[in-house]
PDB file of C-alpha atoms and ligand atoms in Angstrom:
ATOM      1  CA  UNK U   1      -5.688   4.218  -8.260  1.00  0.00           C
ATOM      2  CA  UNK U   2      -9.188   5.730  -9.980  1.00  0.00           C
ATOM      3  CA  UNK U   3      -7.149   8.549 -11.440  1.00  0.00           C
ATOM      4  CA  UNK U   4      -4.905   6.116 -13.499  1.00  0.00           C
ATOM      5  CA  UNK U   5      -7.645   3.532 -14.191  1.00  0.00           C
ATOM      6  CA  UNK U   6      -9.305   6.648 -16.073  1.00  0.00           C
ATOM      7  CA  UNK U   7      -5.910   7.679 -17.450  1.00  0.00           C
ATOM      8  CA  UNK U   8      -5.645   4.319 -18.722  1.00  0.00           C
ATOM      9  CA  UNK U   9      -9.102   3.961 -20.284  1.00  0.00           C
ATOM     10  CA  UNK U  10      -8.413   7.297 -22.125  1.00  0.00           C
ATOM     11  CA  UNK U  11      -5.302   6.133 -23.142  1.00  0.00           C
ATOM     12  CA  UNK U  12      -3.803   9.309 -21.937  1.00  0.00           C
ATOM     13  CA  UNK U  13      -0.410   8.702 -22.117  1.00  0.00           C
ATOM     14  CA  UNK U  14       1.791   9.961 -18.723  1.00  0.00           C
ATOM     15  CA  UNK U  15       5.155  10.139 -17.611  1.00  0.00           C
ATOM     16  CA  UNK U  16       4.302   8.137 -14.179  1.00  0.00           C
ATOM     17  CA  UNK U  17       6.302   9.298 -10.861  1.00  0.00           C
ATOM     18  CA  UNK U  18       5.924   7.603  -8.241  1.00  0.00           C
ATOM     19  CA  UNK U  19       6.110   9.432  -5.069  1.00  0.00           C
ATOM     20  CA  UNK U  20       7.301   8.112  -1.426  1.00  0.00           C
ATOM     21  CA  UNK U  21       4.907   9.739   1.003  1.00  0.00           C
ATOM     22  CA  UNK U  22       7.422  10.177   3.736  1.00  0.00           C
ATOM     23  CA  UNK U  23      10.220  11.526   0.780  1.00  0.00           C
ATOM     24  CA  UNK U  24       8.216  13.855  -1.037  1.00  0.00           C
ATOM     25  CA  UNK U  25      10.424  15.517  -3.654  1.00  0.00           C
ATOM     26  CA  UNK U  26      10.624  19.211  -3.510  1.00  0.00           C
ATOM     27  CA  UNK U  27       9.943  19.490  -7.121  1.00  0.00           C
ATOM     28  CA  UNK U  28       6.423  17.821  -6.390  1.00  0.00           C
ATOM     29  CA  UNK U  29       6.056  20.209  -3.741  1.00  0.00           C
ATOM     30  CA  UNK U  30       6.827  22.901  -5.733  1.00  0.00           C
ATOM     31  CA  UNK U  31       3.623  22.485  -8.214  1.00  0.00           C
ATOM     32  CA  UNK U  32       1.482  20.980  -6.237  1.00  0.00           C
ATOM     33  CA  UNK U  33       2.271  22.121  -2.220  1.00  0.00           C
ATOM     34  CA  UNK U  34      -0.684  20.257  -1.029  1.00  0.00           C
ATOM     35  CA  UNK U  35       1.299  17.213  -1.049  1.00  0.00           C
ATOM     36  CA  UNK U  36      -1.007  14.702  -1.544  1.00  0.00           C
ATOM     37  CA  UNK U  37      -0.785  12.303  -4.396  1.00  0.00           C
ATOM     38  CA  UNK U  38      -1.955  12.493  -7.631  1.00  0.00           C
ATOM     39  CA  UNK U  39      -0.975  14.969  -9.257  1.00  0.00           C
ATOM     40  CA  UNK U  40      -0.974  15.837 -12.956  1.00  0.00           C
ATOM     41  CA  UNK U  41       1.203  18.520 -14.559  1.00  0.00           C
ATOM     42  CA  UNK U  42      -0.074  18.927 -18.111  1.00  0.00           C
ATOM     43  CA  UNK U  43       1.610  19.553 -20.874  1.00  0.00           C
ATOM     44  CA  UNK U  44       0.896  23.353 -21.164  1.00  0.00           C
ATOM     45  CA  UNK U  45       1.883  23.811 -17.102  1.00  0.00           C
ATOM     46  CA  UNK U  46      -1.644  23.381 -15.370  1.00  0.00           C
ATOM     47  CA  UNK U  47      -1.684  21.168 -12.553  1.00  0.00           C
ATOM     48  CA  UNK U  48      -4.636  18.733 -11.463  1.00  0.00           C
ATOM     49  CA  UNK U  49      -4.240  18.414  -7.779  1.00  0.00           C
ATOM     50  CA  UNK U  50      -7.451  16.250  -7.407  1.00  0.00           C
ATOM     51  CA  UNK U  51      -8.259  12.640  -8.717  1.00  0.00           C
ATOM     52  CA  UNK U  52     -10.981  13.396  -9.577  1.00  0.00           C
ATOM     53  CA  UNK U  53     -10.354  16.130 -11.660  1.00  0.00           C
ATOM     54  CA  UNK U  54      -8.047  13.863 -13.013  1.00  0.00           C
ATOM     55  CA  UNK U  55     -10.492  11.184 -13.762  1.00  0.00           C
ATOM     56  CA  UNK U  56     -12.786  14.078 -15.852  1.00  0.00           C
ATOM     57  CA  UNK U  57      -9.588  15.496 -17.627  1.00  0.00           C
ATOM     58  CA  UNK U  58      -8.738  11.709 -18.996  1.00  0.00           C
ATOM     59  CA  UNK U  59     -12.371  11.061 -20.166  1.00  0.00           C
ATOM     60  CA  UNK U  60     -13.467  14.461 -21.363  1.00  0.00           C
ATOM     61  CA  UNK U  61     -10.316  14.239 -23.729  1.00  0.00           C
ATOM     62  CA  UNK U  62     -11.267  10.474 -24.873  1.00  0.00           C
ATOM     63  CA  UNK U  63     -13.860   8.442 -23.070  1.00  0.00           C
ATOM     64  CA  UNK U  64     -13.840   5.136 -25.423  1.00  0.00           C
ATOM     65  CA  UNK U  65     -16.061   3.012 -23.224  1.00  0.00           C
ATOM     66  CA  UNK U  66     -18.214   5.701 -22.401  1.00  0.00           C
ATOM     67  CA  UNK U  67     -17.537   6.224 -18.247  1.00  0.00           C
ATOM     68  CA  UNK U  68     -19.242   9.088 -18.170  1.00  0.00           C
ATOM     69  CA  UNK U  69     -22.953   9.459 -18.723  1.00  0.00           C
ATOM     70  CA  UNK U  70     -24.332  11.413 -21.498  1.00  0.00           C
ATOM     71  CA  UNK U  71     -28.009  11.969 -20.002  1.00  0.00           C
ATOM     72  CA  UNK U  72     -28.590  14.701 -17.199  1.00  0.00           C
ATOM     73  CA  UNK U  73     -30.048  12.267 -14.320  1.00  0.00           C
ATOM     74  CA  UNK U  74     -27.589   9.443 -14.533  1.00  0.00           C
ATOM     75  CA  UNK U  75     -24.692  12.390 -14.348  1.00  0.00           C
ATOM     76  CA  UNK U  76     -26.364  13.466 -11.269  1.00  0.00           C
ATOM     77  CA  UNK U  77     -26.342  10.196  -9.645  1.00  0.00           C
ATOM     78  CA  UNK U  78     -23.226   9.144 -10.650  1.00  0.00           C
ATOM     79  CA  UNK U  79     -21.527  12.267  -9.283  1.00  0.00           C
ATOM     80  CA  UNK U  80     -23.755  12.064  -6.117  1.00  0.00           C
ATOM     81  CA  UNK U  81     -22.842   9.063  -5.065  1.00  0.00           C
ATOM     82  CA  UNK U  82     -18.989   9.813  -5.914  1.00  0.00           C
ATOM     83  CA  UNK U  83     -19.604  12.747  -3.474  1.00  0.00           C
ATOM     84  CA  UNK U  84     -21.159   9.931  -1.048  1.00  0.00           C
ATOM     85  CA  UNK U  85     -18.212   8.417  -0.901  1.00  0.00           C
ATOM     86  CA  UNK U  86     -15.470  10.894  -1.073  1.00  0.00           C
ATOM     87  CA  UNK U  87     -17.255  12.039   2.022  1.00  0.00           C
ATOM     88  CA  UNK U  88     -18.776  10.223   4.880  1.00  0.00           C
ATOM     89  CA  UNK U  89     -17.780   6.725   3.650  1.00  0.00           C
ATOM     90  CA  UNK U  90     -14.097   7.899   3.465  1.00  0.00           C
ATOM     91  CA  UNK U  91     -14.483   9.744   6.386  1.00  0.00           C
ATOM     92  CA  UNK U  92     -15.853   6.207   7.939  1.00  0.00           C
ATOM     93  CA  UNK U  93     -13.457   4.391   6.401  1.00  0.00           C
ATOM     94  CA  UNK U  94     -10.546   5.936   7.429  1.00  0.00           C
ATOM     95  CA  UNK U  95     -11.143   5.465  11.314  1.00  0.00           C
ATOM     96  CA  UNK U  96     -12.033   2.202  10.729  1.00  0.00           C
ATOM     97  CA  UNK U  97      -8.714   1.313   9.211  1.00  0.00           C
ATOM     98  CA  UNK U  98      -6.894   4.038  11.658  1.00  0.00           C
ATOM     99  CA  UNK U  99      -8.675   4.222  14.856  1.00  0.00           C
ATOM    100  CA  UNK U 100      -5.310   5.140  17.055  1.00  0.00           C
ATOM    101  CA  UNK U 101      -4.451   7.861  14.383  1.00  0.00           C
ATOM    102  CA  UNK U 102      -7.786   9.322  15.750  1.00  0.00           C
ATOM    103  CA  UNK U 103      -7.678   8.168  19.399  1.00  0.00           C
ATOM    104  CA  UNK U 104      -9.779   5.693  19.208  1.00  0.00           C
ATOM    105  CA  UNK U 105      -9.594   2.295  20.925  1.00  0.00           C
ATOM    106  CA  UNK U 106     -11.255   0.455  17.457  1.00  0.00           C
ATOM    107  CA  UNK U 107     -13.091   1.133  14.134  1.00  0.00           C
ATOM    108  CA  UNK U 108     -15.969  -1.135  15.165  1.00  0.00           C
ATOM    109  CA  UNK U 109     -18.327   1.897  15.122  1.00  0.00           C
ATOM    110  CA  UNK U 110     -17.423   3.244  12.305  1.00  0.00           C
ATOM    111  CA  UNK U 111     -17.136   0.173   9.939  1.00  0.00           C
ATOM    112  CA  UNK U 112     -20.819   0.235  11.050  1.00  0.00           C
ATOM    113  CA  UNK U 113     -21.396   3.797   9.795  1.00  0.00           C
ATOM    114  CA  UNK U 114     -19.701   3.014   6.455  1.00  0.00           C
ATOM    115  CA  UNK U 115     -21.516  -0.390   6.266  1.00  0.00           C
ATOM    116  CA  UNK U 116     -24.633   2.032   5.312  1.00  0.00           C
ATOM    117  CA  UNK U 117     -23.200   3.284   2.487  1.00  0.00           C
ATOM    118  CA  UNK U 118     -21.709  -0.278   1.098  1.00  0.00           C
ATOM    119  CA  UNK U 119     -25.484  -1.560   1.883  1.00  0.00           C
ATOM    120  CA  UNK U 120     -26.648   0.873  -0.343  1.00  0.00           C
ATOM    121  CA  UNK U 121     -24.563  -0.067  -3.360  1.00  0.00           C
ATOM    122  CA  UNK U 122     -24.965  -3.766  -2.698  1.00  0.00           C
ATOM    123  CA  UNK U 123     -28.549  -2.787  -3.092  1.00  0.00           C
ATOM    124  CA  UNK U 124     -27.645  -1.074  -6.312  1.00  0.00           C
ATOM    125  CA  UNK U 125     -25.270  -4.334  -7.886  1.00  0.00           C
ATOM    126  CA  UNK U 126     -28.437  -6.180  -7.412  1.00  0.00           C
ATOM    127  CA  UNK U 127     -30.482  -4.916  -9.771  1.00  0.00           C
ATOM    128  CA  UNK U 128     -27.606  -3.902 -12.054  1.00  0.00           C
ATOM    129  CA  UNK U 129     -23.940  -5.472 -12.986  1.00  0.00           C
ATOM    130  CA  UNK U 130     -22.659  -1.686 -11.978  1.00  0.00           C
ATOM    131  CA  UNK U 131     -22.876   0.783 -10.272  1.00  0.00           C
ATOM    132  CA  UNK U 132     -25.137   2.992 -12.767  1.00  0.00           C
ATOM    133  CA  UNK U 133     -26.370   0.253 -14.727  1.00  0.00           C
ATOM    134  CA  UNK U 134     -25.145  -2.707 -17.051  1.00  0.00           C
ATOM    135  CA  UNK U 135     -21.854  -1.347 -17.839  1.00  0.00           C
ATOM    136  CA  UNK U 136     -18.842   0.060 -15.858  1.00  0.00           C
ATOM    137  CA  UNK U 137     -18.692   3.949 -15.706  1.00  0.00           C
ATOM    138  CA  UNK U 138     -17.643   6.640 -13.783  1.00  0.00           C
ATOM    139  CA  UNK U 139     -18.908   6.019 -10.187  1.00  0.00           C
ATOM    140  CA  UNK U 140     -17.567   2.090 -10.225  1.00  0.00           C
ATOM    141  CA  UNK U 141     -14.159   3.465 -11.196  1.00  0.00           C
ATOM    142  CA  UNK U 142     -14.231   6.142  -8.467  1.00  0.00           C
ATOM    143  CA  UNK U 143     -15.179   4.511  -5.726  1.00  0.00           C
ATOM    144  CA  UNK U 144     -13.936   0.718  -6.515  1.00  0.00           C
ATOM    145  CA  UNK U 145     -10.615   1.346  -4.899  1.00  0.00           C
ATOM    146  CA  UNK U 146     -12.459   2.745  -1.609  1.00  0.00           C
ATOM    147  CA  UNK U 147     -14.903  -0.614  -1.588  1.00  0.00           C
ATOM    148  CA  UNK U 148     -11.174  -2.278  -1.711  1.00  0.00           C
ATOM    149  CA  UNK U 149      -9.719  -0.466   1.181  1.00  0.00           C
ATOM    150  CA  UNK U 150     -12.965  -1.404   3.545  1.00  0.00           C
ATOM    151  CA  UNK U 151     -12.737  -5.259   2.514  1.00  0.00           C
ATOM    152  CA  UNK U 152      -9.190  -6.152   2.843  1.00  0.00           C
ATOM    153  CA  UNK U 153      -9.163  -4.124   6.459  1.00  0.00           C
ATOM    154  CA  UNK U 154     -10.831  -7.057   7.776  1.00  0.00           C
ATOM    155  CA  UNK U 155     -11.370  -9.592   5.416  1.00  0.00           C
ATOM    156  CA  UNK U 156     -13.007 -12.529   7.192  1.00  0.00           C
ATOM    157  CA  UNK U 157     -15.638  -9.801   8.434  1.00  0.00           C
ATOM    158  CA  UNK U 158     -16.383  -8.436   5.122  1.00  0.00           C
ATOM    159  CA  UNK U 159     -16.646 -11.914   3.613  1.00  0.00           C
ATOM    160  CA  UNK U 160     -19.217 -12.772   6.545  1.00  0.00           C
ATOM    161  CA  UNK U 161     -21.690  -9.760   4.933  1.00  0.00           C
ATOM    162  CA  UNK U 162     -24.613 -10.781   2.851  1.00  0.00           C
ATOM    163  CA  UNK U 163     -23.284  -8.716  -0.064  1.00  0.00           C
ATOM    164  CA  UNK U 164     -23.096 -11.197  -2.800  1.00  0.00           C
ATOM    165  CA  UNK U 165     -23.246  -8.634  -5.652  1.00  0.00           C
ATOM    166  CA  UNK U 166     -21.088  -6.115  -3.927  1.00  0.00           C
ATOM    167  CA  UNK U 167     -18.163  -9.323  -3.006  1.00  0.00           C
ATOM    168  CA  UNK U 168     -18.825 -10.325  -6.930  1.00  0.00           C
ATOM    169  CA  UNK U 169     -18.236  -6.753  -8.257  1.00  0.00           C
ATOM    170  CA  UNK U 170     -15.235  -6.308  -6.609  1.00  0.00           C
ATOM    171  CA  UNK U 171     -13.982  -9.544  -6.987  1.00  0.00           C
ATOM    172  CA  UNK U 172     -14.139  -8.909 -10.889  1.00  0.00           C
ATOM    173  CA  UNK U 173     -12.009  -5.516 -10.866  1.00  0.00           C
ATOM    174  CA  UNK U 174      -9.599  -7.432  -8.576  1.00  0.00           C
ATOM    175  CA  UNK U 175      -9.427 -10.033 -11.111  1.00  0.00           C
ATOM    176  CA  UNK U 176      -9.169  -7.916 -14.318  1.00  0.00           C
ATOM    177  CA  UNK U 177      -6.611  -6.467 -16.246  1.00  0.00           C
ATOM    178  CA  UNK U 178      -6.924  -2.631 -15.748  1.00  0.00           C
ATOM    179  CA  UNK U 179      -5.915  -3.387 -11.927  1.00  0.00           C
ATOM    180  CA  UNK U 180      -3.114  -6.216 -12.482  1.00  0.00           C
ATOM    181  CA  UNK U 181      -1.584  -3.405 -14.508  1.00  0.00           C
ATOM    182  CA  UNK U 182      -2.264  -0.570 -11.568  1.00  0.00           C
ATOM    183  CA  UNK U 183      -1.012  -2.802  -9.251  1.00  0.00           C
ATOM    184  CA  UNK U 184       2.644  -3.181 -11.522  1.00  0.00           C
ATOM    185  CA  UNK U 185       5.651  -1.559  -9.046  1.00  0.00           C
ATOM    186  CA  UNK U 186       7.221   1.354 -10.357  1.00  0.00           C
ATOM    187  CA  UNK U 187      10.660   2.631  -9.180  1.00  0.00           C
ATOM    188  CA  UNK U 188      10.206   5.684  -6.643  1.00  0.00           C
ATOM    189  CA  UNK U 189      11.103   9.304  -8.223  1.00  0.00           C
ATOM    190  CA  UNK U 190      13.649  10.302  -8.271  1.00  0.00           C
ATOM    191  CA  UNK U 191      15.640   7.511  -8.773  1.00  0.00           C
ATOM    192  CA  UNK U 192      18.945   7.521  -6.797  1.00  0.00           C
ATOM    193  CA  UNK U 193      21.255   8.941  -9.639  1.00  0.00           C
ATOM    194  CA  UNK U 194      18.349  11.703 -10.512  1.00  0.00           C
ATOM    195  CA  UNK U 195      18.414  12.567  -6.636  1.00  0.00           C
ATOM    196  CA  UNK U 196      22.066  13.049  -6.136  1.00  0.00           C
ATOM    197  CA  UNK U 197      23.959  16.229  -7.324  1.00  0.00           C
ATOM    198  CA  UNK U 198      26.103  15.620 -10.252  1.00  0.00           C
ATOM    199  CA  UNK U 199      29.097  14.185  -9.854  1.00  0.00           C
ATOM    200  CA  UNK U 200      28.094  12.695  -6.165  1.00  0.00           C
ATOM    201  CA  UNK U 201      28.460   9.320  -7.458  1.00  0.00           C
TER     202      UNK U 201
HETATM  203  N1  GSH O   1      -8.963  14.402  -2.436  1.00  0.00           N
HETATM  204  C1  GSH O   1      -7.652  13.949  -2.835  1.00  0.00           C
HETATM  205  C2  GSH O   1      -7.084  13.076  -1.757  1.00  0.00           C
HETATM  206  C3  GSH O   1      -5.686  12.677  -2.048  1.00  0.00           C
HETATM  207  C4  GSH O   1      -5.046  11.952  -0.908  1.00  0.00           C
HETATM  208  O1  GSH O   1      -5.452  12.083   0.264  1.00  0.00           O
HETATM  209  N2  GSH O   1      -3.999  11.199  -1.210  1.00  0.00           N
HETATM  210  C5  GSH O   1      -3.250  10.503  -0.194  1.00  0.00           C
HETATM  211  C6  GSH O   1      -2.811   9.164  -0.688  1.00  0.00           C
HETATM  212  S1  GSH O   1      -4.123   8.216  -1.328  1.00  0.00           S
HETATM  213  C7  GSH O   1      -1.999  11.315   0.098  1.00  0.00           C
HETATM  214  O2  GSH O   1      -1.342  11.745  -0.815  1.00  0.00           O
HETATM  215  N3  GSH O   1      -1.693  11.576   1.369  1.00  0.00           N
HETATM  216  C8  GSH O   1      -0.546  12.379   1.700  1.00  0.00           C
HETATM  217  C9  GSH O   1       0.290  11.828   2.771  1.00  0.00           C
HETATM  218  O3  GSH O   1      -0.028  10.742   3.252  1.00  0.00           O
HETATM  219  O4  GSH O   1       1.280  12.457   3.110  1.00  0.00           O
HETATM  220  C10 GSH O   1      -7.757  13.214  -4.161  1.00  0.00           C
HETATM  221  O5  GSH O   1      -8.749  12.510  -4.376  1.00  0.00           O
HETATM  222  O6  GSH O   1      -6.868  13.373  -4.999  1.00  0.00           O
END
């Protein structure tokens, strides 16, 4: 999700594949044997195995709202608390919304341990509309789609939190455009006659 709200504020233009986690194609496999979505093959063969390398790619190339930040100690932050998040909120996160796929009887602990972190931004949303001041950049695009995960695995709990700026900021990318258009379908790839061997139809 952040690596095609970037690609889509950079206008980068892709040829989108969308990928069936329990199908993965060989040829995806083949570039990128990782196996974990996204991936972007460039143009001149590279591969970008990591969103956000993605995300940098997109904006380095053409960055029209100005995501990332041009002075040295809002870079820092931004990319600190991007690193924040990738790391012990998502590792929070994920055994709150999986406790079983980690033996564990519920996420009640951890939603705890991640509530730091979201306490911490809700902090932040007070004193600014975003995450690294008045305008969207960087760090809300990153780590919006993580914010998402933790409020819709138990919504009537997260809507009981006093996190009026943090409910509010999220609310607003649910609501605009960039994520109706993330959230189109697209048909899986390959599609069934790319899949078969010619001639099996
Ligand atoms: N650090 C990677 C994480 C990518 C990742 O874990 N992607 C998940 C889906 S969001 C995935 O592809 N999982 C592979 C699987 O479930 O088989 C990134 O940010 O690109």
């Amino acid at each position: 999700m952040r690596a095609r709200l970037a690609l889509r504020v950079a206008a980068q233009a892709v040829e989108h594949r969308e990928i069936e986690l329990k199908h993965k194609p060989a040829a995806m496999l083949q570039v990128s044997p990782k196996g974990t979505v996204p991936v972007l093959v460039l143009a001149g063969g590279g591969v970008l195995e990591q969103s956000l390398d993605i995300m940098r790619w997109a904006l380095e190339r053409h960055d029209p709202e100005a995501w990332l930040p041009t002075d040295a100690a809002r870079h820092q932050d931004a990319w600190a608390l991007i690193a924040q998040n990738d790391g012990e909120f998502k590792f929070h996160l994920d055994r709150y919304k999986y406790p079983h796929r980690y033996d564990l009887s519920d996420g009640v602990a951890h939603r705890a341990q991640a509530s730091v972190f979201l306490e911490a931004l809700a902090l932040r949303l007070m004193a600014n509309a975003y995450l690294s001041g008045p305008r969207f950049g960087i760090a809300d695009a990153a780590i919006l789609p993580f914010v998402r995960q933790f409020a819709h695995t138990d919504k009537a709990w997260f809507a009981q939190q006093d996190w009026p700026a943090l409910a509010q900021w999220l609310a607003a990318f649910e609501a605009s455009a960039a994520f109706a258009q993330l959230m189109e379908k697209h048909p899986v790839w390959p599609g069934v006659t790319e899949g078969l061997a010619p001639g099996a139809l």
